[in-house]
mmCIF file of C-alpha atoms in Angstrom:
data_model
loop_
_atom_site.group_PDB
_atom_site.id
_atom_site.type_symbol
_atom_site.label_atom_id
_atom_site.label_comp_id
_atom_site.label_asym_id
_atom_site.label_seq_id
_atom_site.Cartn_x
_atom_site.Cartn_y
_atom_site.Cartn_z
ATOM 1 C CA MET V 24 183.433 -45.439 -116.533
ATOM 2 C CA THR V 25 181.054 -43.058 -114.731
ATOM 3 C CA THR V 26 180.391 -43.079 -111.260
ATOM 4 C CA ILE V 27 177.132 -41.212 -110.093
ATOM 5 C CA CYS V 28 177.043 -40.841 -106.337
ATOM 6 C CA LEU V 29 173.631 -39.728 -105.363
ATOM 7 C CA VAL V 30 174.112 -39.750 -101.694
ATOM 8 C CA THR V 31 173.813 -37.081 -99.716
ATOM 9 C CA SER V 32 173.732 -37.932 -96.319
ATOM 10 C CA SER V 33 174.810 -41.087 -93.928
ATOM 11 C CA ASP V 34 172.185 -44.355 -93.985
ATOM 12 C CA ALA V 35 173.550 -45.719 -90.626
ATOM 13 C CA ASP V 36 170.005 -46.153 -89.142
ATOM 14 C CA ALA V 37 168.546 -47.290 -92.439
ATOM 15 C CA GLY V 38 168.025 -50.584 -91.362
ATOM 16 C CA ALA V 39 169.505 -52.706 -94.060
ATOM 17 C CA THR V 40 172.888 -54.184 -94.386
ATOM 18 C CA THR V 41 174.648 -54.398 -97.712
ATOM 19 C CA ALA V 42 177.775 -55.674 -99.137
ATOM 20 C CA SER V 43 178.966 -52.066 -99.837
ATOM 21 C CA GLY V 44 178.305 -50.550 -96.228
ATOM 22 C CA GLN V 45 176.193 -47.879 -95.761
ATOM 23 C CA ARG V 46 174.773 -47.318 -99.219
ATOM 24 C CA VAL V 47 173.149 -49.770 -101.659
ATOM 25 C CA LYS V 48 174.997 -49.927 -105.008
ATOM 26 C CA VAL V 49 173.304 -50.062 -107.939
ATOM 27 C CA LEU V 50 175.327 -51.245 -111.050
ATOM 28 C CA LEU V 51 173.406 -49.539 -114.403
ATOM 29 C CA TYR V 52 174.396 -50.974 -117.675
ATOM 30 C CA SER V 53 173.561 -49.623 -120.908
ATOM 31 C CA ASP V 54 175.034 -48.935 -124.030
ATOM 32 C CA ASP V 55 172.430 -45.954 -124.287
ATOM 33 C CA ARG V 56 173.131 -42.678 -122.336
ATOM 34 C CA SER V 57 169.332 -41.803 -122.405
ATOM 35 C CA VAL V 58 168.109 -45.032 -120.988
ATOM 36 C CA ARG V 59 170.585 -44.666 -118.393
ATOM 37 C CA ASP V 60 169.375 -41.098 -117.430
ATOM 38 C CA GLN V 61 165.672 -42.554 -117.475
ATOM 39 C CA VAL V 62 166.696 -45.094 -114.654
ATOM 40 C CA ARG V 63 168.882 -42.746 -112.833
ATOM 41 C CA PHE V 64 165.964 -40.141 -112.814
ATOM 42 C CA SER V 65 163.321 -42.724 -112.074
ATOM 43 C CA LEU V 66 165.107 -44.020 -108.858
ATOM 44 C CA GLY V 67 166.001 -40.862 -107.465
ATOM 45 C CA THR V 68 168.272 -40.838 -104.304
ATOM 46 C CA ARG V 69 166.298 -43.722 -103.121
ATOM 47 C CA PRO V 70 163.548 -46.090 -104.755
ATOM 48 C CA ASP V 71 161.420 -46.654 -101.498
ATOM 49 C CA PRO V 72 161.589 -44.478 -98.575
ATOM 50 C CA ASP V 73 162.264 -47.154 -96.112
ATOM 51 C CA LEU V 74 165.492 -48.377 -97.796
ATOM 52 C CA PRO V 75 168.861 -46.855 -97.712
ATOM 53 C CA GLU V 76 170.281 -44.527 -100.451
ATOM 54 C CA ILE V 77 171.378 -45.803 -103.499
ATOM 55 C CA GLU V 78 174.672 -45.174 -105.333
ATOM 56 C CA ILE V 79 174.467 -45.899 -109.148
ATOM 57 C CA VAL V 80 177.882 -46.883 -111.072
ATOM 58 C CA GLU V 81 176.564 -46.369 -114.576
ATOM 59 C CA VAL V 82 178.808 -48.542 -117.075
ATOM 60 C CA ALA V 83 178.318 -48.624 -120.905
ATOM 61 C CA THR V 84 180.191 -51.799 -122.052
ATOM 62 C CA GLU V 85 180.131 -55.587 -120.953
ATOM 63 C CA PRO V 86 183.847 -55.682 -119.655
ATOM 64 C CA HIS V 87 183.137 -52.797 -117.536
ATOM 65 C CA VAL V 88 179.953 -54.682 -116.042
ATOM 66 C CA PHE V 89 182.340 -57.699 -115.136
ATOM 67 C CA ARG V 90 185.126 -55.219 -113.761
ATOM 68 C CA VAL V 91 182.823 -53.560 -111.378
ATOM 69 C CA LEU V 92 180.830 -57.136 -110.234
ATOM 70 C CA ASP V 93 184.469 -58.459 -109.674
ATOM 71 C CA THR V 94 184.837 -55.744 -106.680
ATOM 72 C CA GLY V 95 182.198 -57.706 -105.029
ATOM 73 C CA THR V 96 180.683 -54.122 -103.896
ATOM 74 C CA VAL V 97 177.692 -54.461 -106.000
ATOM 75 C CA ASP V 98 174.105 -54.891 -104.198
ATOM 76 C CA VAL V 99 171.941 -54.788 -107.127
ATOM 77 C CA ALA V 100 172.234 -54.788 -111.371
ATOM 78 C CA ILE V 101 170.101 -53.086 -113.686
ATOM 79 C CA LEU V 102 170.872 -54.314 -117.140
ATOM 80 C CA ASP V 103 169.398 -53.255 -120.819
ATOM 81 C CA GLY V 104 168.397 -56.070 -122.675
ATOM 82 C CA GLU V 105 168.367 -53.890 -125.761
ATOM 83 C CA SER V 106 172.066 -53.010 -125.405
ATOM 84 C CA SER V 107 174.872 -54.585 -127.320
ATOM 85 C CA PRO V 108 175.716 -57.132 -125.981
ATOM 86 C CA GLY V 109 172.757 -57.361 -124.276
ATOM 87 C CA GLY V 110 171.877 -57.281 -120.911
ATOM 88 C CA MET V 111 170.054 -60.891 -120.931
ATOM 89 C CA GLY V 112 173.361 -62.500 -121.884
ATOM 90 C CA ILE V 113 175.097 -60.577 -119.559
ATOM 91 C CA CYS V 114 172.411 -61.741 -116.921
ATOM 92 C CA ARG V 115 172.827 -65.428 -117.545
ATOM 93 C CA THR V 116 176.753 -65.186 -117.796
ATOM 94 C CA LEU V 117 176.598 -63.576 -114.372
ATOM 95 C CA ASN V 118 174.353 -66.065 -112.956
ATOM 96 C CA ASP V 119 176.408 -68.662 -113.951
ATOM 97 C CA GLU V 120 180.168 -67.328 -113.179
ATOM 98 C CA ILE V 121 179.905 -64.943 -110.142
ATOM 99 C CA PHE V 122 179.586 -66.451 -106.948
ATOM 100 C CA ASN V 123 176.835 -64.829 -104.596
ATOM 101 C CA ALA V 124 175.564 -62.866 -107.806
ATOM 102 C CA PRO V 125 173.662 -59.747 -107.074
ATOM 103 C CA PRO V 126 169.898 -59.869 -108.117
ATOM 104 C CA VAL V 127 169.555 -58.395 -111.481
ATOM 105 C CA LEU V 128 166.555 -56.443 -113.037
ATOM 106 C CA VAL V 129 166.580 -56.704 -117.069
ATOM 107 C CA ILE V 130 164.866 -53.603 -119.280
ATOM 108 C CA VAL V 131 163.477 -55.755 -122.046
ATOM 109 C CA GLY V 132 162.498 -54.053 -125.198
ATOM 110 C CA ARG V 133 158.752 -55.141 -125.169
ATOM 111 C CA ARG V 134 156.616 -56.754 -122.392
ATOM 112 C CA ASP V 135 156.149 -59.902 -124.645
ATOM 113 C CA ASP V 136 159.868 -60.149 -124.571
ATOM 114 C CA GLY V 137 159.644 -61.075 -120.594
ATOM 115 C CA TRP V 138 160.136 -64.822 -121.359
ATOM 116 C CA LEU V 139 163.466 -63.823 -122.597
ATOM 117 C CA ALA V 140 164.375 -62.386 -119.278
ATOM 118 C CA THR V 141 163.371 -66.005 -117.838
ATOM 119 C CA TRP V 142 165.749 -67.760 -119.966
ATOM 120 C CA SER V 143 168.716 -65.132 -118.443
ATOM 121 C CA ARG V 144 167.424 -66.168 -114.850
ATOM 122 C CA ALA V 145 166.571 -62.302 -114.047
ATOM 123 C CA ASP V 146 165.135 -61.727 -110.782
ATOM 124 C CA ALA V 147 162.790 -58.986 -111.923
ATOM 125 C CA VAL V 148 161.982 -57.419 -115.397
ATOM 126 C CA VAL V 149 160.683 -54.036 -116.768
ATOM 127 C CA ALA V 150 159.915 -52.973 -120.092
ATOM 128 C CA HIS V 151 160.696 -50.273 -122.472
ATOM 129 C CA PRO V 152 159.420 -47.731 -122.226
ATOM 130 C CA ILE V 153 160.743 -47.410 -118.634
ATOM 131 C CA ASP V 154 157.391 -46.747 -116.037
ATOM 132 C CA ALA V 155 159.511 -44.809 -113.180
ATOM 133 C CA ILE V 156 156.942 -46.708 -110.657
ATOM 134 C CA ALA V 157 157.409 -50.151 -111.902
ATOM 135 C CA LEU V 158 161.270 -49.691 -111.910
ATOM 136 C CA ALA V 159 161.473 -48.062 -108.511
ATOM 137 C CA ARG V 160 159.341 -50.899 -107.236
ATOM 138 C CA ALA V 161 161.261 -53.571 -109.055
ATOM 139 C CA THR V 162 164.524 -52.268 -107.686
ATOM 140 C CA ALA V 163 163.155 -51.950 -104.113
ATOM 141 C CA GLY V 164 162.238 -55.372 -104.265
ATOM 142 C CA LEU V 165 165.590 -56.707 -105.016
ATOM 143 C CA MET V 166 167.285 -54.437 -102.538
ATOM 144 C CA ARG V 167 164.981 -55.799 -99.813
ATOM 145 C CA MET V 168 165.843 -59.534 -101.496
ATOM 146 C CA ARG V 169 169.892 -58.575 -101.049
ATOM 147 C CA ALA V 170 169.268 -57.305 -97.768
ATOM 148 C CA GLY V 171 167.660 -60.336 -96.660
ATOM 149 C CA ALA V 172 170.076 -62.810 -98.112
ATOM 150 C CA ALA V 173 173.274 -60.663 -96.038
#
């Protein structure tokens, strides 16, 4: 498992409470390194200037997804629906099996696959090819959702 920490300073005054403390921990699952790179570069250090900085934890396998989620420190999950196994199935499983699961964004193969994300009970959906602005907005919305639930 590769952990990428994009934090450069403390966020004590950021105004959002998170399960992981001062930073928002974002789990990023894809078996495709180029997809993980696109997501990481699209989000930068924070998807919205009004939100705390993020720490992205990249994982490439389903067992690692659940190992990281079991720590209880993940604030938002981004799952690639085109990975094998697919992020949509993982999303449905985590919503069924993890108490107080973090909000989940699923990246679908095509816009027309959005209905599949509804089956998986995803909180947000973006489609390939990844639109950096849409991804940042959706992630920021999930960060606010999680902060409001805390």
